[in-house]
Protein backbone atom coordinates (compact mmCIF):
# COMPACT_ATOMS: atom_id res chain seq x y z
CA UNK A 1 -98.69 11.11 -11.18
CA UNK A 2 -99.82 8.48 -8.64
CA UNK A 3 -102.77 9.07 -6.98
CA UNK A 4 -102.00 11.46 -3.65
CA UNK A 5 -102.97 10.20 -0.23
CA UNK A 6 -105.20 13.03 0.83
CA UNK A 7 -106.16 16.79 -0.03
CA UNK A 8 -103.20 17.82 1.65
CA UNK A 9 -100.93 14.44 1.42
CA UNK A 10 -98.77 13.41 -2.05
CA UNK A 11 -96.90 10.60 -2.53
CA UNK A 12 -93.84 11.83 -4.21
CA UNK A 13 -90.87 9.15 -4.44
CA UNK A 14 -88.09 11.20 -2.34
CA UNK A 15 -84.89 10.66 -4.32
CA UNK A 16 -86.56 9.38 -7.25
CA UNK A 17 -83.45 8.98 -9.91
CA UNK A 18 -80.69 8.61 -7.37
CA UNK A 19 -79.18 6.70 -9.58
CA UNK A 20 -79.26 8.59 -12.74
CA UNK A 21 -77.85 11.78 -10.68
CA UNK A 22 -75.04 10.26 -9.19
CA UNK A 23 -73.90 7.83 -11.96
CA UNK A 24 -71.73 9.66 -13.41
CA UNK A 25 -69.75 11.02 -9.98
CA UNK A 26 -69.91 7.20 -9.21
CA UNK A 27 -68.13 5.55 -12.33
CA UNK A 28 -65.38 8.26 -12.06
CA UNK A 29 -65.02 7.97 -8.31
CA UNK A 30 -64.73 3.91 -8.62
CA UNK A 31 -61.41 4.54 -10.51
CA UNK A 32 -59.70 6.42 -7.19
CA UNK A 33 -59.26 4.97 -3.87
CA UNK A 34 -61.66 4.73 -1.04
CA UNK A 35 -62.75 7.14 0.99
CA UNK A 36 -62.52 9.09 -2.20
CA UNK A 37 -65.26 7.16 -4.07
CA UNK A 38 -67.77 7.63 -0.56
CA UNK A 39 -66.87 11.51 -0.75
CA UNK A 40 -67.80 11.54 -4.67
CA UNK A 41 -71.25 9.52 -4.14
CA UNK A 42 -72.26 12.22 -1.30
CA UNK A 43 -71.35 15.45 -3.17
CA UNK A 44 -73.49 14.46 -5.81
CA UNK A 45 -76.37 13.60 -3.77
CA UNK A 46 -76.03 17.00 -2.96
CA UNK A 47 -78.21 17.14 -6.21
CA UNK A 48 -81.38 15.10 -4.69
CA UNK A 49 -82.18 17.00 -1.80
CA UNK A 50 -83.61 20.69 -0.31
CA UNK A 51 -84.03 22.82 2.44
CA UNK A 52 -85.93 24.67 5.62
CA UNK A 53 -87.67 27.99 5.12
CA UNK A 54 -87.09 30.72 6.99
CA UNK A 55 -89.82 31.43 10.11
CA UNK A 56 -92.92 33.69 9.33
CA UNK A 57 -96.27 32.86 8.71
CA UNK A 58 -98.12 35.14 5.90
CA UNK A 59 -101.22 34.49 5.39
CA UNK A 60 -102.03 33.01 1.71
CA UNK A 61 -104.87 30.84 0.13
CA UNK A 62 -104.67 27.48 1.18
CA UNK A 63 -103.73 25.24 -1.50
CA UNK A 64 -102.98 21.24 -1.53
CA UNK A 65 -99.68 19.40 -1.73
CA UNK A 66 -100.76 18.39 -5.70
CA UNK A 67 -101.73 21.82 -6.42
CA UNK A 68 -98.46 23.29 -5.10
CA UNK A 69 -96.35 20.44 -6.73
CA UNK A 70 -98.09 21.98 -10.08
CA UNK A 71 -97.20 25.21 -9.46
CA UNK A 72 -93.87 24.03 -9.48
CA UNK A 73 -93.73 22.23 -12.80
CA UNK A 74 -95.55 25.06 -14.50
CA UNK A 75 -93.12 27.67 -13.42
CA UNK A 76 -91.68 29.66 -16.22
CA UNK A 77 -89.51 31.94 -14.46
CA UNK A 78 -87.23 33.73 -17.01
CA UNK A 79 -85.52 36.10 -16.06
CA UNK A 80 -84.31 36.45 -12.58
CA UNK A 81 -81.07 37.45 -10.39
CA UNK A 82 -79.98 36.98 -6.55
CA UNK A 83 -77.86 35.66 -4.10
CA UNK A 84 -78.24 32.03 -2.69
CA UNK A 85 -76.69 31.07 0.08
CA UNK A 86 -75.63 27.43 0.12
CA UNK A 87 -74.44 25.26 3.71
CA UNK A 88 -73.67 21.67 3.64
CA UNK A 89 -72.54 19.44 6.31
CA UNK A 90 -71.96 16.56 5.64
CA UNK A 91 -70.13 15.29 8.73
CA UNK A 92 -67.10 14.20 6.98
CA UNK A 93 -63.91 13.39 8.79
CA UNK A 94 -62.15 16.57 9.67
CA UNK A 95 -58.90 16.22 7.58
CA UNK A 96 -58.71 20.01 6.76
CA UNK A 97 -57.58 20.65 3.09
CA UNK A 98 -57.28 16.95 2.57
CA UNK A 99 -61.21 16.93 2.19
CA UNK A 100 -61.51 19.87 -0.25
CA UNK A 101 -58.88 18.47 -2.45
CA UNK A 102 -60.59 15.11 -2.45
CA UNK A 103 -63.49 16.69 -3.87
CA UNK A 104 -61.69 18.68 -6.43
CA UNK A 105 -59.85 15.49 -7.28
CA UNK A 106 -63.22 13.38 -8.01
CA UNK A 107 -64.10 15.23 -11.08
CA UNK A 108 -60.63 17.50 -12.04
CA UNK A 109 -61.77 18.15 -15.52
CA UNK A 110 -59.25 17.03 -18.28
CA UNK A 111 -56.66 19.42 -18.61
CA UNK A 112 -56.43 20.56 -15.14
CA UNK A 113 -57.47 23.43 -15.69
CA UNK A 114 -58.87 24.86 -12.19
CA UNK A 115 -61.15 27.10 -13.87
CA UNK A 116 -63.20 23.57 -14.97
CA UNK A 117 -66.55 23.81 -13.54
CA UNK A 118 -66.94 20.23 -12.69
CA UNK A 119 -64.05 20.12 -10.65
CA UNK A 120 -64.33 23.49 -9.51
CA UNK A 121 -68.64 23.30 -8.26
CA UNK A 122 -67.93 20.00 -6.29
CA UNK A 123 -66.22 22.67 -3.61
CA UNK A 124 -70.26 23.40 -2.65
CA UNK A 125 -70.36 20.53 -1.15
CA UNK A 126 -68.82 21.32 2.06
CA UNK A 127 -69.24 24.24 4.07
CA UNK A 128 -71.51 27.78 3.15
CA UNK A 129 -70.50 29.31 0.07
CA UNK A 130 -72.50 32.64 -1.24
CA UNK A 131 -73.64 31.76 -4.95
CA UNK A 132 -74.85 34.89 -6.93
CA UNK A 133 -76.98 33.93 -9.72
CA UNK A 134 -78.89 35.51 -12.63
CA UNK A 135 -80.76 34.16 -15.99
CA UNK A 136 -82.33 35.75 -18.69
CA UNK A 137 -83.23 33.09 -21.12
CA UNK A 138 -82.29 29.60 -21.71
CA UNK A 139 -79.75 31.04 -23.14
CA UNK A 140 -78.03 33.42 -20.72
CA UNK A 141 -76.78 32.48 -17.01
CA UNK A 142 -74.65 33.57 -14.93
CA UNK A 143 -73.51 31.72 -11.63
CA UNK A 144 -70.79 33.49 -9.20
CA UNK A 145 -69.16 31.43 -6.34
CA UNK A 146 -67.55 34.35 -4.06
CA UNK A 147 -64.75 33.63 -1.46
CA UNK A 148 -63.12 36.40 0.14
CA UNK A 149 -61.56 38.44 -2.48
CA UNK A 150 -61.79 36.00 -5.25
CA UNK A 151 -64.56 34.87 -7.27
CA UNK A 152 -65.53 32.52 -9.59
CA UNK A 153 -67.94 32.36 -12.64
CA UNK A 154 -69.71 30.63 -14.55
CA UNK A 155 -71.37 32.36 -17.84
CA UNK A 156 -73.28 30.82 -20.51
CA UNK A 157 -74.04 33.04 -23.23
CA UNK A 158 -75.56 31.43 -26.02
CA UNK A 159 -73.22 28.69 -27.82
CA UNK A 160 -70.44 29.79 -24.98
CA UNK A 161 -69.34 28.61 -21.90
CA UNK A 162 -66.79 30.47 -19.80
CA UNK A 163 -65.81 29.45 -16.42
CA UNK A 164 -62.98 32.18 -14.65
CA UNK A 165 -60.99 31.38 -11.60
CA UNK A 166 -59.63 35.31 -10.22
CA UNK A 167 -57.55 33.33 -7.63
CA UNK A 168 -55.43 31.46 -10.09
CA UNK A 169 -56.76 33.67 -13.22
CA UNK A 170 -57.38 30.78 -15.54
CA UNK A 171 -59.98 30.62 -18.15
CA UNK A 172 -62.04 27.31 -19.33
CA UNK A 173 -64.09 27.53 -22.30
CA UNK A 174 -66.31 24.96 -23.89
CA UNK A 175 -69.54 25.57 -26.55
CA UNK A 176 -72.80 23.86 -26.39
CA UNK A 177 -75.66 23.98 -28.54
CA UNK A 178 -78.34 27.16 -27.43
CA UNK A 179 -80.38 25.66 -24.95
CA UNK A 180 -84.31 24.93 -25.22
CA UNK A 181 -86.72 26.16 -22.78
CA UNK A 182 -86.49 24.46 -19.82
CA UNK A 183 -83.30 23.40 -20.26
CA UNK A 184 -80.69 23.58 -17.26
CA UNK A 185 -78.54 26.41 -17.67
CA UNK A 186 -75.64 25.60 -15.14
CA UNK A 187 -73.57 22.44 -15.31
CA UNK A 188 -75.53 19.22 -13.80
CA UNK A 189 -72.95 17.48 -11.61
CA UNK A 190 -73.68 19.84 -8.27
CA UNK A 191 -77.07 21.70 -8.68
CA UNK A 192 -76.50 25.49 -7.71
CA UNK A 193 -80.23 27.19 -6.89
CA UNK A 194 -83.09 25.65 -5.07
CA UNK A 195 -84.95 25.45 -8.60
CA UNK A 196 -82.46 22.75 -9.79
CA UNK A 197 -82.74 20.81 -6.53
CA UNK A 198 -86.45 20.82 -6.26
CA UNK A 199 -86.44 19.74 -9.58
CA UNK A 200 -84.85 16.81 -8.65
CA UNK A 201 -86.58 15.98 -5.53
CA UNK A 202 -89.91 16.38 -7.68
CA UNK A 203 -89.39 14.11 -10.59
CA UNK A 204 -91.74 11.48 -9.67
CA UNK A 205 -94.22 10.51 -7.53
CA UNK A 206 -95.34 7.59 -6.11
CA UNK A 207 -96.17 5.66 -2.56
CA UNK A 208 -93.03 5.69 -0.42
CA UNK A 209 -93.41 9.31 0.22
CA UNK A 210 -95.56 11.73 2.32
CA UNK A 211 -96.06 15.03 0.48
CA UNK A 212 -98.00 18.02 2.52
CA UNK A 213 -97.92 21.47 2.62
CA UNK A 214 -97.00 22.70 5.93
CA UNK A 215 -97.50 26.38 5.99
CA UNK A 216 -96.02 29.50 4.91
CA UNK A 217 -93.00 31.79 5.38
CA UNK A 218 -90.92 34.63 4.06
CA UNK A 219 -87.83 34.02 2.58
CA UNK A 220 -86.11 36.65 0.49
CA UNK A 221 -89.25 39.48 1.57
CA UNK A 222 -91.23 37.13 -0.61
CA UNK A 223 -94.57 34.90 0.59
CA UNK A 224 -93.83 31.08 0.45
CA UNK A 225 -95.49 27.56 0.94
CA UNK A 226 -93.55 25.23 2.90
CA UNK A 227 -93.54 21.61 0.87
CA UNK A 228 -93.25 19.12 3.31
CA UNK A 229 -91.16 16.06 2.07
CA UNK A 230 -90.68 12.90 4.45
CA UNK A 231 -90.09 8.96 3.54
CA UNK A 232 -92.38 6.06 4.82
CA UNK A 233 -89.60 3.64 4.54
CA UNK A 234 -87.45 2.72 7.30
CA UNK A 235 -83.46 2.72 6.84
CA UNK A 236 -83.26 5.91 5.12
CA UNK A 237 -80.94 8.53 6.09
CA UNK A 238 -83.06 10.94 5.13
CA UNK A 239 -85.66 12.94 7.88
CA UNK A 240 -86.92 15.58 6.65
CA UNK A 241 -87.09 17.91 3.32
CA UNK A 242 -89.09 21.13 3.20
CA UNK A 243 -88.88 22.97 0.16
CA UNK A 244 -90.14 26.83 0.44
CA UNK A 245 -92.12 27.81 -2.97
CA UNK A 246 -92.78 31.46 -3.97
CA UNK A 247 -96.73 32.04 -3.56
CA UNK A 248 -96.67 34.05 -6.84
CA UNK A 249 -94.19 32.76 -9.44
CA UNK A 250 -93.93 29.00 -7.99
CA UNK A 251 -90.39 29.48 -7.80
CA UNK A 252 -88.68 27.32 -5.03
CA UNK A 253 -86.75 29.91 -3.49
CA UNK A 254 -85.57 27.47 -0.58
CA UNK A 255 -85.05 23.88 0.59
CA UNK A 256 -83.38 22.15 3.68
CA UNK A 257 -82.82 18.57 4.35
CA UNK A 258 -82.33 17.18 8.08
CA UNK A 259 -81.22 13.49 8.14
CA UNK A 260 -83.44 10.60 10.75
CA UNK A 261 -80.03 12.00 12.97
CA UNK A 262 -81.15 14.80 14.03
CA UNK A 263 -79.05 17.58 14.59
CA UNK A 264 -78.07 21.07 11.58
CA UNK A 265 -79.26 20.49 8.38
CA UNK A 266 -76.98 18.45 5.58
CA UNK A 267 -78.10 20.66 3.08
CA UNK A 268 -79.34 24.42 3.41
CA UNK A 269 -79.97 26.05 0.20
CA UNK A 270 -82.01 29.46 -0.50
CA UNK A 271 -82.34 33.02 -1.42
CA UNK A 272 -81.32 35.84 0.49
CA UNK A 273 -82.08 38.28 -2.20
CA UNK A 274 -84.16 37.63 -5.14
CA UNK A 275 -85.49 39.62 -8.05
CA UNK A 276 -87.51 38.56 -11.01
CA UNK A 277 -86.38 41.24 -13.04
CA UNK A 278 -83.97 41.40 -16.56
CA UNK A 279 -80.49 41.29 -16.00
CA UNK A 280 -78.60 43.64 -17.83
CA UNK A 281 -77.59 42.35 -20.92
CA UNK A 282 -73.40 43.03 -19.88
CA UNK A 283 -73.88 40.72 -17.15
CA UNK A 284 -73.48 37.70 -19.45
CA UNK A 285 -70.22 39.43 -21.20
CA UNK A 286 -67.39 37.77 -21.04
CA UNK A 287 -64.07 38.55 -22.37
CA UNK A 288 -60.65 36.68 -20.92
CA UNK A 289 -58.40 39.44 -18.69
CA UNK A 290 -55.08 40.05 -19.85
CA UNK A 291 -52.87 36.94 -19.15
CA UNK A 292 -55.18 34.15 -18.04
CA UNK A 293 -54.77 30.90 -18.92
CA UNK A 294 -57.38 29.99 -21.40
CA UNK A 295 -57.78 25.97 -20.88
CA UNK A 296 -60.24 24.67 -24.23
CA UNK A 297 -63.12 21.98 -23.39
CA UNK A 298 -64.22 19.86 -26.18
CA UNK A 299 -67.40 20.57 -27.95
CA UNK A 300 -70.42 19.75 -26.70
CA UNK A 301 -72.61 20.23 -29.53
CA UNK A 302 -72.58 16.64 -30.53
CA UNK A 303 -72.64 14.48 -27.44
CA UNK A 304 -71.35 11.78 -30.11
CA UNK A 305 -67.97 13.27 -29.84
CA UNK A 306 -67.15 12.02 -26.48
CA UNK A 307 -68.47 8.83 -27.14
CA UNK A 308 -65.32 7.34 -26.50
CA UNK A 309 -64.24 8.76 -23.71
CA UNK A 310 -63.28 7.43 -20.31
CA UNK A 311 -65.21 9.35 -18.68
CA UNK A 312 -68.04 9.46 -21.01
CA UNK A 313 -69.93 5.66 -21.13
CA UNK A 314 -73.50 6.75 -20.89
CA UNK A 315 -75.58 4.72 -23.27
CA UNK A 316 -77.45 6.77 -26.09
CA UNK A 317 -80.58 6.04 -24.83
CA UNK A 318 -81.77 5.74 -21.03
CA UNK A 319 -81.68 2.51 -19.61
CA UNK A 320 -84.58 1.16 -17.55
CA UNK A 321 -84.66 2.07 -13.87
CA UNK A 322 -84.17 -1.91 -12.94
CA UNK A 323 -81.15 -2.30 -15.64
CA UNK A 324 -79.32 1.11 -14.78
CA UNK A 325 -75.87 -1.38 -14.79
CA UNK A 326 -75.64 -1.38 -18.45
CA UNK A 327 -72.77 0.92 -20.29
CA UNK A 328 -71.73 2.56 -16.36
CA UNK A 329 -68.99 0.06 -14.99
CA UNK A 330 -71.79 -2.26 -14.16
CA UNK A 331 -73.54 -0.02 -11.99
CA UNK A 332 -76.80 -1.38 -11.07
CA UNK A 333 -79.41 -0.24 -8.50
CA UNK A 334 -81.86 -2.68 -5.49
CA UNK A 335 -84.64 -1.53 -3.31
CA UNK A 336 -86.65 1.63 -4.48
CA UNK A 337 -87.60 5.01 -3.88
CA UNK A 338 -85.67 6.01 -0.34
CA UNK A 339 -84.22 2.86 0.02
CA UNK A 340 -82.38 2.61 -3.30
CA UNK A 341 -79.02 1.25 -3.37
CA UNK A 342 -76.27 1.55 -5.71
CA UNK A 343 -74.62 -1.33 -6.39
CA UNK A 344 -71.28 -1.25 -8.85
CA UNK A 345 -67.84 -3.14 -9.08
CA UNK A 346 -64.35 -1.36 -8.66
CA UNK A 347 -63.20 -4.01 -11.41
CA UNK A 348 -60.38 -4.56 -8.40
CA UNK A 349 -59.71 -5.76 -4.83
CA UNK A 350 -61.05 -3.33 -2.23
CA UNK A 351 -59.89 -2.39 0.45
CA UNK A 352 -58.12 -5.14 3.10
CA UNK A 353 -59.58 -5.04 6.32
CA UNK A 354 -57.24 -7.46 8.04
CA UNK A 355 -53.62 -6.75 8.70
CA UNK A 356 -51.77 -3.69 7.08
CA UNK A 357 -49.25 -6.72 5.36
CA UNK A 358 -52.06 -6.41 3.37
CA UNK A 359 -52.68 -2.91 1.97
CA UNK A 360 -50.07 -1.15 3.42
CA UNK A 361 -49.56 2.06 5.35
CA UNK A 362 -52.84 3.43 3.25
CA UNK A 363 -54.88 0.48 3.89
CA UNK A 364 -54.47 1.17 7.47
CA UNK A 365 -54.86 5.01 7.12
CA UNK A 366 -58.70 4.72 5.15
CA UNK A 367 -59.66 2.11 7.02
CA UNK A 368 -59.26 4.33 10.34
CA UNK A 369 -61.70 6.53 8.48
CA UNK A 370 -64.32 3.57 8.31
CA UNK A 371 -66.34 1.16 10.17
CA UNK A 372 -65.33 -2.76 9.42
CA UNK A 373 -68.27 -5.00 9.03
CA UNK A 374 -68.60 -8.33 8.16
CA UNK A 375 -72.12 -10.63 6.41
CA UNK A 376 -72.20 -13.50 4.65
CA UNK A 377 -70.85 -11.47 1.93
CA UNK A 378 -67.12 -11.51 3.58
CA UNK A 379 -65.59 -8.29 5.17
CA UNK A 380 -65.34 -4.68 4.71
CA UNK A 381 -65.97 -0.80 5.54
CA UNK A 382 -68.12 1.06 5.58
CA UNK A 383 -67.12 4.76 4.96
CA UNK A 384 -70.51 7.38 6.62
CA UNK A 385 -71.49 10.61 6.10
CA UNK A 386 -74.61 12.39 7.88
CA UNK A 387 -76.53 11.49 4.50
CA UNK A 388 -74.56 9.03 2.27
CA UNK A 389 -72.97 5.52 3.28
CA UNK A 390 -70.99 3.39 1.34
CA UNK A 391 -69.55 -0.19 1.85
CA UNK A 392 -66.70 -1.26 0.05
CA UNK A 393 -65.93 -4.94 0.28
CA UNK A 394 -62.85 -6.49 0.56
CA UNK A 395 -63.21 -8.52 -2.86
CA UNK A 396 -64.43 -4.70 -4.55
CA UNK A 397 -67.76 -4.38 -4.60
CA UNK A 398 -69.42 -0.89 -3.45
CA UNK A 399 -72.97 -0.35 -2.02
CA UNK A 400 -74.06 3.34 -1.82
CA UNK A 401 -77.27 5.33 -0.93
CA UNK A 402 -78.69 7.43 1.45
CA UNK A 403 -79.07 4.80 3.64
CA UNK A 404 -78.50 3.16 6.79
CA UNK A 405 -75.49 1.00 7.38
CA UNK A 406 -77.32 -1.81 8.24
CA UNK A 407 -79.02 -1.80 4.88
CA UNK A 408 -76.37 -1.76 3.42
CA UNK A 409 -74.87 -4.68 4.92
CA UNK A 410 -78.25 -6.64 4.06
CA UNK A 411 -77.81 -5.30 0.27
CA UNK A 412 -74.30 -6.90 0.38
CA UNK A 413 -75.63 -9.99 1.88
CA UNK A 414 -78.82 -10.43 -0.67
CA UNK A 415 -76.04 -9.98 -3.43
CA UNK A 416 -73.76 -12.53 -2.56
């Protein structure tokens, strides 16, 4: 851990592995057309960032931002069970349906099943969704998306892995290996509790960040330190993160980010109810109602198996943070901690930014969604959301991070 700044100050690298979270929603999203790609880069981002706690001011021991960044990583919360309530906006263009079924389409699992959890979790990020969770173990979770009558579920019960859609009544089942202790128990591509986002946020440390603690609240009837988060580097998109921290169990228990805009919060993630409390055991019973659709994943237990899958070109072993390009479409990352770009090739022509002779009816349609720029690099557009922007070039290229356009444009410029 680098050394902190003060008693109360940390320097914590906001956004530490962009990269590694949002590799994998970037190589798929490079194989669909833009502003698909842009929406798939910013949903999981989702997974880097956390949220405001509510107002009220208890009165608890003081403690420092290192000591309360501890009492995070030493939290062993588990059992547990509650309801999170989870808001995103995003600012993307308002193209009703068209934007949910973008998401979906980023990461429709094979099969098609809609019951796939990484198609069917990428729906959190837009709008407020009520998420009920509840763990006991590594080994037994449960996570509930409700939406007016419907639900959906996720349950992992030791070497199983249901996912049920009511609304269409399909099943999709997979097995993975039990988990260890401290091993995420919900699927990785969109983080579902504030635990798996401050986890996130809080994987390294170093001097691009400020790190304080910035009082207390209540959130969920429970006492709570508010983790202040906030870059030192210009041209980040990013304001503002507070994460709120249970005062006894060091659970985060909920995290807001603002962006350098100003305005609602991209990201508001916490518990309205919490207890720390065994589930009973029948919550993690699952058993397929009478005529679903039961859709098969393929094992998991030997991540071998999928070696040779499209979707599935992650190197066996972690690549270094300045080579990230190797094995992932040539995906390679500039700048550093809130300034980090993403930096991959389409393996095709972009998107024309000149006449629609050129790319059509659809060329003209995405690039009405964008900004056109031009650098020494050529032409091309920029596609914003209130967190993530990405410029695709007209010869391919993409640039993506939770950055400013015009760094973006300099990251294209440096490149070429």
């Amino acid at each position: 851990m680098a050394p902190y700044e003060s008693d109360r100050t940390a320097g914590a690298e906001g956004l530490p592995d962009e990269a590694d979270d949002v590799r994998a929603g970037r190589r798929k999203a490079a194989r669909y057309v833009v502003p698909v790609a842009v929406v798939g880069v910013a949903a999981a981002t989702i997974g880097l960032v956390p949220a405001l706690a509510d107002s009220g001011d208890p009165s608890l021991p003081k403690i420092t931002a290192e000591q309360l960044i501890e009492k995070i990583a030493k939290s062993d919360v588990q059992q547990l069970s509650g309801t999170v309530k989870v808001s995103t906006d995003l600012g993307l263009p308002s193209l009703g349906g068209l934007e949910s079924g973008m998401l979906s389409g980023v990461t429709k699992g094979s099969g098609g099943s809609s019951a796939d959890p990484q198609s069917k979790l990428m729906e959190l990020a837009s709008g407020t969704h009520t998420v009920r969770v509840a763990a006991d173990g590594p080994d037994k979770a449960k996570v509930s998306v409700l939406e007016n009558a419907a639900e959906y579920s996720i349950i992992h019960n030791g070497n199983d892995v249901w996912a049920y859609d009511s609304k269409s009544n399909e099943v999709y089942h997979s097995t993975a290996p039990a988990a260890e202790k401290g091993q995420e128990k919900a699927p990785k591509d969109v983080p579902t509790t504030p635990k798996q986002l401050a986890d996130e946020a809080l994987k390294s440390v170093d001097d691009t960040t400020s790190v304080t603690v910035d009082g207390t609240a209540q959130v969920a009837g429970r006492d709570a330190y508010k983790l202040l988060i906030k870059p030192k580097q210009s041209g980040s998109t990013v304001g503002a993160i507070t994460v709120a921290v249970d005062a006894k169990t060091g659970v985060p228990l909920k995290f807001t980010l603002v962006p350098t805009s100003g305005g609602a919060a991209v990201v508001d993630a916490g518990f309205t109810q919490v207890a720390f409390a065994k589930p009973a055991a029948s919550t993690f019973d699952f058993t397929p109602p009478k005529g679903a659709k039961v859709t098969e994943g393929k094992d998991s237990k030997d991540s071998k198996d999928s070696k040779g899958s499209k979707d599935s070109k992650a190197p066996e072993s972690a690549p270094s943070r300045g080579d990230l390009g190797k094995g992932l479409d040539g995906l390679k990352t500039v700048g550093k901690g809130w300034s980090t770009i993403a930096e991959f090739d389409t393996g095709g022509q972009g998107m024309p930014s000149g006449s629609s002779s050129e790319g059509g009816n659809v060329s003209g349609f995405l690039n009405s969604l964008g900004d056109h720029v031009k650098g020494t690099f050529g032409s091309g557009t920029v596609f914003s959301t209130r967190l993530v922007n990405a410029l695709i070039t007209d010869d391919g290229k993409v640039y993506a991070g939770a950055v400013t356009k015009d760094a973006l444009v300099k990251a294209a410029d440096a490149a070429h």
